[in-house]
Amino acid sequence: MKPRVLFLDHKGSLGGSELFLLDVAQDNLETSRVVLLSDGPFRKRLEEAGVEVEVLPAPGTVSGISREGGIRQDLLAVPGVLGLALRVAKLSRKYEVLYANSQKALFIGALAGMIANRPVVWHQHALLAGHSLNTDYYFSQAHRRLAIFLSNHLIKRVIANSKAAAEALVEAGGRAEQIRVVYNGIDSSPFEAVTETEVDDLRQELGLEGVPVLGAFGRITPWKGQDILLKALPDLPNVHALLVGEAAPEERAYAETIRRQSKDLGLEDRVHFVGFRRDIPQLMRLSEVVVHTSVAPEPFGRVIVEGMLACRPVVATRGGGVVEIIEDGANGVLVPPGDPKALAEALSGLLMDREKARALAEAGYETAMERFSLHAMLEGVTQQLQEVAARQ
Ligand code: UDP
Ligand code: GLC
């Protein structure tokens, strides 16, 4: 029996943690609802999948909370947080468990759970210890202390998306007994279904016929380090880079910077910005290598597993959860973050040695199928939900 769950996420846009929730909510279709604190494409994708969704737009004082805001900003946010917590508490009465899928959702969810007397699970998709380069971290030192306090006292179970995320939490003061690691799992069927014709058509559509392509997938944001790939490109003559993903409104300056960078480096003909796409399996198949360039430790990195499922060799930066997926030289290649020379060297090595590239891709595919299946992830989440619901 699946427990009835109310999922809570603050985001309306689509990142890895939202795509994770999309899969989990679909697996709990009959017994769950998703509450979002802002509207956007995520709501549409959930609705398309038949998931019951409700948007409770957070007031500006709450959505604007940032690590730089200071105590004044935090105090101004208190009435908004309480108001949202009361509304979520009311909604949660029909459910057995509340599931906070983001850091901001934790604050609202922990209070709502207390008010409604419902157990709360927090899914930690980030490395709480934080990293100054990671612009996803909305939390200041004070916010982090509060998150740990809430987590230790009001949360029944924390799910971390990697051992690295779990360790960061413990290092920051979180209780190890309440943390479980559940890796992201990716549905392999859309990757298996890709046809040669689809890939050829896409190549033609994007003007990439007969050229080697490096595919970089992910949000355009400074910590994902797309600029490092552009800096590596001059050392890779005739190679094209496909940048798949878009920038959030607050990250548009970085998107502008890398467009300018590609112009300044004389790479305009070889760099292709294609925005947010849904045909990731096809675009990965079109790429010779899938490249991950995060300059801050990646908490997990779904794109790495996806590259493996597409049977492509993956080059990724060492750090965070990435080292739990890739064993350097065995099922992928690890490079130091922020080092264009090392990246260029690793990439040209793979482009020149097709045998090695194929062997890494095959081993990567096995890794993804064996250790990061959608089935294992859904089972892992269900197990946690059942344990928490049973204890109540
Ligand atoms: N993604 C997508 N379309 C894009 C770019 C990325 O659907 O144009 C997906 C990608 O396939 C992956 C997710 O966004 O599933 C990114 O997750 P990841 O864990 O790699 O990074 P995050 O954004 O969560 O930090
Ligand atoms: C976060 C992390 C990413 C992870 C995803 C899903 O967005 O940045 O590394 O893969 O959550 O857990």
Tab-separated table of C-alpha atoms and ligand atoms in Angstrom:
chain	number	residue	atom	x	y	z
A	1	MET	CA	0.000	0.000	0.000
A	2	LYS	CA	1.313	3.395	-0.947
A	3	PRO	CA	0.855	6.105	1.667
A	4	ARG	CA	-1.009	9.275	0.673
A	5	VAL	CA	1.593	11.985	0.098
A	6	LEU	CA	1.513	15.733	-0.344
A	7	PHE	CA	4.632	16.803	-2.267
A	8	LEU	CA	5.884	20.350	-1.880
A	9	ASP	CA	8.383	22.163	-4.140
A	10	HIS	CA	9.077	25.874	-4.362
A	11	LYS	CA	10.049	25.907	-8.023
A	12	GLY	CA	7.976	26.349	-11.167
A	13	SER	CA	10.900	25.823	-13.534
A	14	LEU	CA	12.441	22.488	-14.529
A	15	GLY	CA	15.711	21.343	-13.017
A	16	GLY	CA	16.858	17.868	-12.030
A	17	SER	CA	15.038	17.853	-8.693
A	18	GLU	CA	11.760	18.759	-10.377
A	19	LEU	CA	12.248	16.063	-13.035
A	20	PHE	CA	12.890	13.635	-10.171
A	21	LEU	CA	9.605	14.683	-8.565
A	22	LEU	CA	7.800	14.359	-11.890
A	23	ASP	CA	8.720	10.659	-11.930
A	24	VAL	CA	7.896	10.114	-8.264
A	25	ALA	CA	4.532	11.895	-8.481
A	26	GLN	CA	3.605	9.782	-11.513
A	27	ASP	CA	4.415	6.694	-9.502
A	28	ASN	CA	2.023	7.915	-6.785
A	29	LEU	CA	-0.689	9.222	-9.087
A	30	GLU	CA	-3.698	7.916	-7.204
A	31	THR	CA	-2.459	8.811	-3.762
A	32	SER	CA	-0.694	12.145	-4.026
A	33	ARG	CA	-0.864	15.796	-4.926
A	34	VAL	CA	1.916	18.270	-5.708
A	35	VAL	CA	1.905	21.786	-4.269
A	36	LEU	CA	4.175	24.312	-5.990
A	37	LEU	CA	5.072	27.692	-4.586
A	38	SER	CA	5.445	29.233	-8.028
A	39	ASP	CA	3.875	28.665	-11.403
A	40	GLY	CA	5.743	27.671	-14.557
A	41	PRO	CA	6.590	24.838	-16.939
A	42	PHE	CA	6.892	22.338	-14.088
A	43	ARG	CA	3.150	22.658	-13.384
A	44	LYS	CA	2.389	22.042	-17.052
A	45	ARG	CA	4.568	18.919	-17.172
A	46	LEU	CA	2.911	17.545	-14.016
A	47	GLU	CA	-0.565	18.209	-15.382
A	48	GLU	CA	0.350	16.622	-18.701
A	49	ALA	CA	1.342	13.501	-16.750
A	50	GLY	CA	-2.029	13.485	-14.987
A	51	VAL	CA	-0.664	14.561	-11.608
A	52	GLU	CA	-2.922	16.618	-9.353
A	53	VAL	CA	-1.190	19.973	-8.874
A	54	GLU	CA	-1.949	23.088	-6.912
A	55	VAL	CA	0.007	26.331	-7.108
A	56	LEU	CA	0.179	28.435	-3.954
A	57	PRO	CA	2.215	31.401	-5.159
A	58	ALA	CA	4.727	32.472	-2.525
A	59	PRO	CA	4.702	36.206	-1.744
A	60	GLY	CA	7.753	38.155	-2.944
A	61	THR	CA	9.128	38.327	0.602
A	62	VAL	CA	9.424	34.507	0.580
A	63	SER	CA	10.427	33.842	-3.028
A	64	GLY	CA	13.053	36.576	-2.729
A	65	ILE	CA	14.859	35.008	0.256
A	66	SER	CA	18.532	34.846	-0.611
A	67	ARG	CA	21.791	34.093	1.138
A	68	GLU	CA	22.813	37.757	0.850
A	69	GLY	CA	19.506	39.110	2.223
A	70	GLY	CA	20.415	39.253	5.893
A	71	ILE	CA	18.247	39.280	8.975
A	72	ARG	CA	15.947	42.098	7.789
A	73	GLN	CA	14.944	40.136	4.694
A	74	ASP	CA	14.390	37.024	6.823
A	75	LEU	CA	12.172	38.845	9.297
A	76	LEU	CA	10.112	40.340	6.492
A	77	ALA	CA	9.570	36.818	5.139
A	78	VAL	CA	8.183	35.417	8.421
A	79	PRO	CA	4.487	36.338	7.876
A	80	GLY	CA	4.629	34.911	4.334
A	81	VAL	CA	6.234	31.670	5.516
A	82	LEU	CA	3.622	31.272	8.264
A	83	GLY	CA	0.763	32.005	5.864
A	84	LEU	CA	2.019	29.388	3.399
A	85	ALA	CA	2.633	26.864	6.178
A	86	LEU	CA	-0.969	27.263	7.354
A	87	ARG	CA	-2.303	26.726	3.838
A	88	VAL	CA	-0.098	23.682	3.278
A	89	ALA	CA	-1.105	22.318	6.718
A	90	LYS	CA	-4.762	22.595	5.723
A	91	LEU	CA	-4.131	20.760	2.448
A	92	SER	CA	-2.069	18.086	4.174
A	93	ARG	CA	-4.930	16.854	6.375
A	94	LYS	CA	-6.035	14.508	3.601
A	95	TYR	CA	-2.523	13.034	3.357
A	96	GLU	CA	-0.391	10.836	5.597
A	97	VAL	CA	3.042	12.222	4.746
A	98	LEU	CA	4.372	15.610	3.656
A	99	TYR	CA	7.371	15.540	1.290
A	100	ALA	CA	9.509	18.669	1.011
A	101	ASN	CA	11.460	18.421	-2.244
A	102	SER	CA	13.579	21.560	-1.953
A	103	GLN	CA	15.370	23.655	0.612
A	104	LYS	CA	12.723	26.364	0.678
A	105	ALA	CA	10.008	23.716	0.831
A	106	LEU	CA	11.697	22.409	3.973
A	107	PHE	CA	10.964	25.623	5.887
A	108	ILE	CA	7.303	25.684	4.905
A	109	GLY	CA	6.880	21.902	5.073
A	110	ALA	CA	8.445	21.504	8.526
A	111	LEU	CA	6.063	24.100	9.989
A	112	ALA	CA	3.056	22.732	8.107
A	113	GLY	CA	3.816	19.221	9.349
A	114	MET	CA	3.988	20.460	12.918
A	115	ILE	CA	0.699	22.358	12.617
A	116	ALA	CA	-1.144	19.464	10.949
A	117	ASN	CA	0.620	16.741	12.917
A	118	ARG	CA	1.903	15.007	9.818
A	119	PRO	CA	5.356	13.426	9.441
A	120	VAL	CA	7.642	15.257	7.018
A	121	VAL	CA	10.247	13.792	4.673
A	122	TRP	CA	12.851	16.190	3.283
A	123	HIS	CA	14.600	15.333	0.037
A	124	GLN	CA	17.978	16.981	0.051
A	125	HIS	CA	19.058	17.568	-3.553
A	126	ALA	CA	21.933	19.898	-2.657
A	127	LEU	CA	25.163	19.778	-0.691
A	128	LEU	CA	24.146	21.687	2.392
A	129	ALA	CA	27.664	22.660	3.365
A	130	GLY	CA	27.370	24.789	0.271
A	131	HIS	CA	29.926	26.093	-2.138
A	132	SER	CA	30.475	29.739	-2.861
A	133	LEU	CA	30.330	29.127	-6.609
A	134	ASN	CA	26.996	27.335	-6.534
A	135	THR	CA	24.379	29.995	-7.228
A	136	ASP	CA	21.613	27.494	-6.414
A	137	TYR	CA	22.332	27.863	-2.725
A	138	TYR	CA	19.830	30.317	-1.361
A	139	PHE	CA	21.040	29.723	2.139
A	140	SER	CA	23.230	31.879	4.326
A	141	GLN	CA	25.013	30.453	7.366
A	142	ALA	CA	21.996	31.391	9.512
A	143	HIS	CA	19.579	29.721	7.079
A	144	ARG	CA	21.678	26.570	7.157
A	145	ARG	CA	21.634	26.443	10.940
A	146	LEU	CA	17.876	26.806	10.865
A	147	ALA	CA	17.604	24.083	8.203
A	148	ILE	CA	19.648	21.714	10.375
A	149	PHE	CA	17.576	22.577	13.429
A	150	LEU	CA	14.327	21.895	11.563
A	151	SER	CA	15.755	18.764	10.032
A	152	ASN	CA	16.902	17.382	13.383
A	153	HIS	CA	13.733	18.235	15.282
A	154	LEU	CA	10.783	18.349	12.898
A	155	ILE	CA	11.723	16.045	10.026
A	156	LYS	CA	11.192	12.302	10.308
A	157	ARG	CA	13.418	11.229	7.436
A	158	VAL	CA	15.911	12.950	5.164
A	159	ILE	CA	16.563	11.462	1.741
A	160	ALA	CA	19.877	12.565	0.247
A	161	ASN	CA	20.484	12.260	-3.508
A	162	SER	CA	24.084	11.045	-2.974
A	163	LYS	CA	26.457	9.997	-0.219
A	164	ALA	CA	28.172	13.346	-0.741
A	165	ALA	CA	24.905	15.172	0.035
A	166	ALA	CA	24.364	12.968	3.106
A	167	GLU	CA	27.902	13.607	4.359
A	168	ALA	CA	27.577	17.358	3.840
A	169	LEU	CA	24.441	17.296	5.943
A	170	VAL	CA	26.122	15.399	8.758
A	171	GLU	CA	29.119	17.706	8.588
A	172	ALA	CA	26.769	20.663	9.008
A	173	GLY	CA	25.256	19.057	12.138
A	174	GLY	CA	22.507	16.825	10.735
A	175	ARG	CA	21.726	13.511	12.472
A	176	ALA	CA	23.133	10.610	10.459
A	177	GLU	CA	20.476	8.130	11.785
A	178	GLN	CA	17.669	9.919	9.989
A	179	ILE	CA	19.401	10.156	6.589
A	180	ARG	CA	19.058	7.607	3.786
A	181	VAL	CA	20.621	7.843	0.334
A	182	VAL	CA	18.352	7.298	-2.657
A	183	TYR	CA	20.084	7.896	-5.966
A	184	ASN	CA	18.249	9.396	-8.898
A	185	GLY	CA	17.202	6.762	-11.375
A	186	ILE	CA	16.495	7.403	-15.020
A	187	ASP	CA	13.951	5.704	-17.250
A	188	SER	CA	15.944	3.929	-19.942
A	189	SER	CA	13.023	3.404	-22.351
A	190	PRO	CA	13.180	6.799	-24.133
A	191	PHE	CA	16.893	6.140	-24.706
A	192	GLU	CA	16.246	2.650	-26.093
A	193	ALA	CA	13.554	4.043	-28.386
A	194	VAL	CA	15.790	6.527	-30.247
A	195	THR	CA	16.060	5.718	-33.960
A	196	GLU	CA	18.867	6.486	-36.414
A	197	THR	CA	16.387	8.418	-38.561
A	198	GLU	CA	15.459	10.672	-35.646
A	199	VAL	CA	19.118	11.406	-34.993
A	200	ASP	CA	19.841	12.066	-38.683
A	201	ASP	CA	16.869	14.420	-38.935
A	202	LEU	CA	18.008	16.257	-35.851
A	203	ARG	CA	21.532	16.576	-37.213
A	204	GLN	CA	20.143	18.124	-40.351
A	205	GLU	CA	17.776	20.417	-38.449
A	206	LEU	CA	20.638	21.727	-36.310
A	207	GLY	CA	23.150	21.959	-39.164
A	208	LEU	CA	25.476	19.406	-37.567
A	209	GLU	CA	25.955	16.960	-40.410
A	210	GLY	CA	29.383	15.378	-40.673
A	211	VAL	CA	30.936	17.196	-37.717
A	212	PRO	CA	31.985	15.830	-34.322
A	213	VAL	CA	29.675	17.164	-31.597
A	214	LEU	CA	30.203	17.546	-27.861
A	215	GLY	CA	26.915	17.750	-25.968
A	216	ALA	CA	26.596	19.753	-22.743
A	217	PHE	CA	23.228	19.421	-21.021
A	218	GLY	CA	21.907	21.463	-18.133
A	219	ARG	CA	20.772	24.792	-16.846
A	220	ILE	CA	22.864	27.694	-18.097
A	221	THR	CA	24.185	28.954	-14.795
A	222	PRO	CA	27.696	29.912	-13.633
A	223	TRP	CA	28.246	26.828	-11.472
A	224	LYS	CA	27.447	24.450	-14.324
A	225	GLY	CA	30.566	25.899	-15.975
A	226	GLN	CA	29.538	25.992	-19.639
A	227	ASP	CA	32.234	28.664	-20.099
A	228	ILE	CA	34.904	26.034	-19.388
A	229	LEU	CA	33.778	23.991	-22.379
A	230	LEU	CA	33.937	27.096	-24.566
A	231	LYS	CA	37.462	27.787	-23.323
A	232	ALA	CA	38.463	24.211	-24.200
A	233	LEU	CA	37.099	24.430	-27.732
A	234	PRO	CA	39.984	26.341	-29.375
A	235	ASP	CA	42.167	23.312	-28.550
A	236	LEU	CA	39.712	21.037	-30.347
A	237	PRO	CA	39.775	22.141	-33.986
A	238	ASN	CA	36.629	21.497	-36.048
A	239	VAL	CA	34.739	20.139	-33.064
A	240	HIS	CA	31.278	21.598	-32.368
A	241	ALA	CA	29.629	22.178	-28.996
A	242	LEU	CA	25.917	21.774	-28.458
A	243	LEU	CA	24.690	23.644	-25.383
A	244	VAL	CA	21.308	22.322	-24.312
A	245	GLY	CA	19.416	24.088	-21.535
A	246	GLU	CA	18.261	27.544	-20.617
A	247	ALA	CA	19.065	30.186	-18.048
A	248	ALA	CA	16.651	31.187	-15.282
A	249	PRO	CA	15.712	34.892	-15.463
A	250	GLU	CA	18.192	35.765	-12.692
A	251	GLU	CA	21.013	33.966	-14.565
A	252	ARG	CA	20.503	35.709	-17.920
A	253	ALA	CA	23.697	37.748	-17.436
A	254	TYR	CA	25.761	34.535	-17.475
A	255	ALA	CA	23.964	33.354	-20.613
A	256	GLU	CA	24.893	36.671	-22.226
A	257	THR	CA	28.491	36.302	-21.034
A	258	ILE	CA	28.961	32.913	-22.643
A	259	ARG	CA	27.356	34.031	-25.902
A	260	ARG	CA	29.792	36.950	-25.973
A	261	GLN	CA	32.625	34.603	-25.019
A	262	SER	CA	31.844	32.334	-27.973
A	263	LYS	CA	31.930	35.384	-30.261
A	264	ASP	CA	35.165	36.744	-28.756
A	265	LEU	CA	36.854	33.369	-29.137
A	266	GLY	CA	35.740	33.252	-32.777
A	267	LEU	CA	33.703	30.130	-32.083
A	268	GLU	CA	30.276	31.296	-33.186
A	269	ASP	CA	30.121	28.752	-36.017
A	270	ARG	CA	31.038	25.913	-33.695
A	271	VAL	CA	28.869	26.672	-30.653
A	272	HIS	CA	25.163	25.943	-30.829
A	273	PHE	CA	22.782	27.219	-28.170
A	274	VAL	CA	19.510	25.340	-28.503
A	275	GLY	CA	17.694	26.323	-25.286
A	276	PHE	CA	15.578	23.962	-23.182
A	277	ARG	CA	14.723	20.735	-24.997
A	278	ARG	CA	12.686	17.650	-24.274
A	279	ASP	CA	14.437	15.392	-26.799
A	280	ILE	CA	17.465	14.791	-24.550
A	281	PRO	CA	17.956	11.107	-25.573
A	282	GLN	CA	18.091	12.059	-29.270
A	283	LEU	CA	20.426	15.002	-28.628
A	284	MET	CA	22.745	12.815	-26.568
A	285	ARG	CA	22.836	10.188	-29.299
A	286	LEU	CA	23.789	12.914	-31.733
A	287	SER	CA	26.770	13.829	-29.535
A	288	GLU	CA	30.130	12.041	-29.687
A	289	VAL	CA	30.745	12.733	-26.033
A	290	VAL	CA	28.462	13.973	-23.236
A	291	VAL	CA	30.309	16.636	-21.272
A	292	HIS	CA	29.616	17.734	-17.705
A	293	THR	CA	31.521	20.828	-16.597
A	294	SER	CA	30.197	21.895	-13.174
A	295	VAL	CA	32.742	24.037	-11.369
A	296	ALA	CA	31.116	23.534	-7.950
A	297	PRO	CA	30.647	19.989	-6.611
A	298	GLU	CA	27.623	18.474	-8.348
A	299	PRO	CA	25.254	17.008	-5.741
A	300	PHE	CA	24.327	14.115	-8.072
A	301	GLY	CA	24.135	14.899	-11.813
A	302	ARG	CA	21.312	13.211	-13.703
A	303	VAL	CA	22.829	14.241	-17.039
A	304	ILE	CA	25.763	11.927	-16.374
A	305	VAL	CA	23.527	8.869	-16.004
A	306	GLU	CA	21.527	9.992	-19.048
A	307	GLY	CA	24.715	10.227	-21.118
A	308	MET	CA	25.536	6.683	-20.041
A	309	LEU	CA	22.068	5.454	-21.031
A	310	ALA	CA	22.546	7.077	-24.425
A	311	CYS	CA	25.655	4.889	-24.738
A	312	ARG	CA	27.957	7.847	-24.978
A	313	PRO	CA	31.266	8.265	-23.160
A	314	VAL	CA	30.827	10.839	-20.390
A	315	VAL	CA	33.486	13.306	-19.300
A	316	ALA	CA	32.587	14.930	-15.971
A	317	THR	CA	34.173	17.075	-13.301
A	318	ARG	CA	35.384	15.376	-10.157
A	319	GLY	CA	33.478	16.235	-6.965
A	320	GLY	CA	30.228	15.750	-5.043
A	321	GLY	CA	28.089	12.811	-6.124
A	322	VAL	CA	29.780	12.496	-9.524
A	323	VAL	CA	32.484	10.224	-8.111
A	324	GLU	CA	29.746	7.862	-6.905
A	325	ILE	CA	28.652	7.412	-10.531
A	326	ILE	CA	31.907	7.541	-12.484
A	327	GLU	CA	35.029	5.564	-11.804
A	328	ASP	CA	37.696	7.370	-13.784
A	329	GLY	CA	38.893	5.388	-16.780
A	330	ALA	CA	36.473	2.530	-16.114
A	331	ASN	CA	33.004	3.839	-17.061
A	332	GLY	CA	33.731	7.477	-17.869
A	333	VAL	CA	36.405	10.118	-17.481
A	334	LEU	CA	36.846	12.537	-14.586
A	335	VAL	CA	38.546	15.903	-14.996
A	336	PRO	CA	39.372	18.600	-12.450
A	337	PRO	CA	36.707	21.334	-12.309
A	338	GLY	CA	37.447	24.673	-13.956
A	339	ASP	CA	40.373	23.407	-16.044
A	340	PRO	CA	39.817	23.920	-19.809
A	341	LYS	CA	43.197	22.417	-20.744
A	342	ALA	CA	42.534	19.173	-18.878
A	343	LEU	CA	39.044	19.059	-20.372
A	344	ALA	CA	40.350	19.570	-23.917
A	345	GLU	CA	42.920	16.845	-23.390
A	346	ALA	CA	40.349	14.351	-22.102
A	347	LEU	CA	37.978	15.163	-24.952
A	348	SER	CA	40.542	14.943	-27.719
A	349	GLY	CA	41.755	11.653	-26.234
A	350	LEU	CA	38.254	10.216	-26.631
A	351	LEU	CA	37.679	11.719	-30.074
A	352	MET	CA	40.914	10.178	-31.304
A	353	ASP	CA	40.611	6.796	-29.619
A	354	ARG	CA	37.225	5.490	-30.735
A	355	GLU	CA	37.874	2.062	-29.251
A	356	LYS	CA	38.428	3.511	-25.809
A	357	ALA	CA	35.397	5.775	-26.202
A	358	ARG	CA	33.225	2.786	-27.065
A	359	ALA	CA	34.515	0.701	-24.152
A	360	LEU	CA	33.823	3.525	-21.681
A	361	ALA	CA	30.357	4.084	-23.134
A	362	GLU	CA	29.512	0.400	-22.823
A	363	ALA	CA	30.720	0.223	-19.228
A	364	GLY	CA	28.810	3.450	-18.479
A	365	TYR	CA	25.640	1.961	-19.913
A	366	GLU	CA	25.986	-1.052	-17.600
A	367	THR	CA	26.500	1.252	-14.621
A	368	ALA	CA	23.404	3.281	-15.425
A	369	MET	CA	21.233	0.205	-15.951
A	370	GLU	CA	22.485	-1.616	-12.855
A	371	ARG	CA	22.799	1.168	-10.314
A	372	PHE	CA	20.603	4.049	-11.450
A	373	SER	CA	17.375	2.562	-12.720
A	374	LEU	CA	14.064	4.372	-12.392
A	375	HIS	CA	12.668	1.262	-10.740
A	376	ALA	CA	15.294	1.279	-7.969
A	377	MET	CA	14.716	4.980	-7.309
A	378	LEU	CA	10.937	4.633	-7.087
A	379	GLU	CA	11.286	1.624	-4.830
A	380	GLY	CA	13.742	3.503	-2.621
A	381	VAL	CA	11.388	6.459	-2.235
A	382	THR	CA	8.352	4.236	-1.606
A	383	GLN	CA	10.226	2.322	1.073
A	384	GLN	CA	11.067	5.535	2.905
A	385	LEU	CA	7.486	6.785	2.639
A	386	GLN	CA	6.108	3.505	3.942
A	387	GLU	CA	8.498	3.422	6.878
A	388	VAL	CA	7.659	6.980	7.846
A	389	ALA	CA	3.894	6.473	7.465
A	390	ALA	CA	3.993	3.199	9.445
A	391	ARG	CA	5.786	4.821	12.377
A	392	GLN	CA	3.148	7.513	12.647
B	1	UDP	N1	17.253	18.820	-19.074
B	1	UDP	C1	16.187	18.876	-19.947
B	1	UDP	N2	16.250	19.771	-20.970
B	1	UDP	C2	17.275	20.616	-21.156
B	1	UDP	C3	18.367	20.558	-20.262
B	1	UDP	C4	18.325	19.644	-19.223
B	1	UDP	O1	15.206	18.131	-19.808
B	1	UDP	O2	17.250	21.389	-22.110
B	1	UDP	C5	17.206	17.844	-17.970
B	1	UDP	C6	18.291	16.785	-18.035
B	1	UDP	O3	17.937	15.794	-18.956
B	1	UDP	C7	18.361	16.321	-16.595
B	1	UDP	C8	17.988	17.576	-15.806
B	1	UDP	O4	17.433	18.492	-16.748
B	1	UDP	O5	17.421	15.299	-16.329
B	1	UDP	C9	19.175	18.209	-15.127
B	1	UDP	O6	19.467	17.463	-13.980
B	1	UDP	P1	20.890	17.433	-13.284
B	1	UDP	O7	20.729	16.578	-12.098
B	1	UDP	O8	21.939	17.037	-14.253
B	1	UDP	O9	21.196	18.950	-12.883
B	1	UDP	P2	20.330	20.028	-12.014
B	1	UDP	O10	19.684	20.943	-12.985
B	1	UDP	O11	19.336	19.276	-11.233
B	1	UDP	O12	21.330	20.716	-11.152
B	2	GLC	C1	19.805	19.050	-7.888
B	2	GLC	C2	21.301	18.886	-8.122
B	2	GLC	C3	21.660	17.791	-9.109
B	2	GLC	C4	20.831	16.549	-8.868
B	2	GLC	C5	19.367	16.896	-8.866
B	2	GLC	C6	18.464	15.696	-8.636
B	2	GLC	O1	19.190	19.914	-8.748
B	2	GLC	O2	21.888	20.117	-8.553
B	2	GLC	O3	23.029	17.484	-9.005
B	2	GLC	O4	21.120	15.576	-9.829
B	2	GLC	O5	19.097	17.822	-7.848
B	2	GLC	O6	18.667	15.099	-7.377
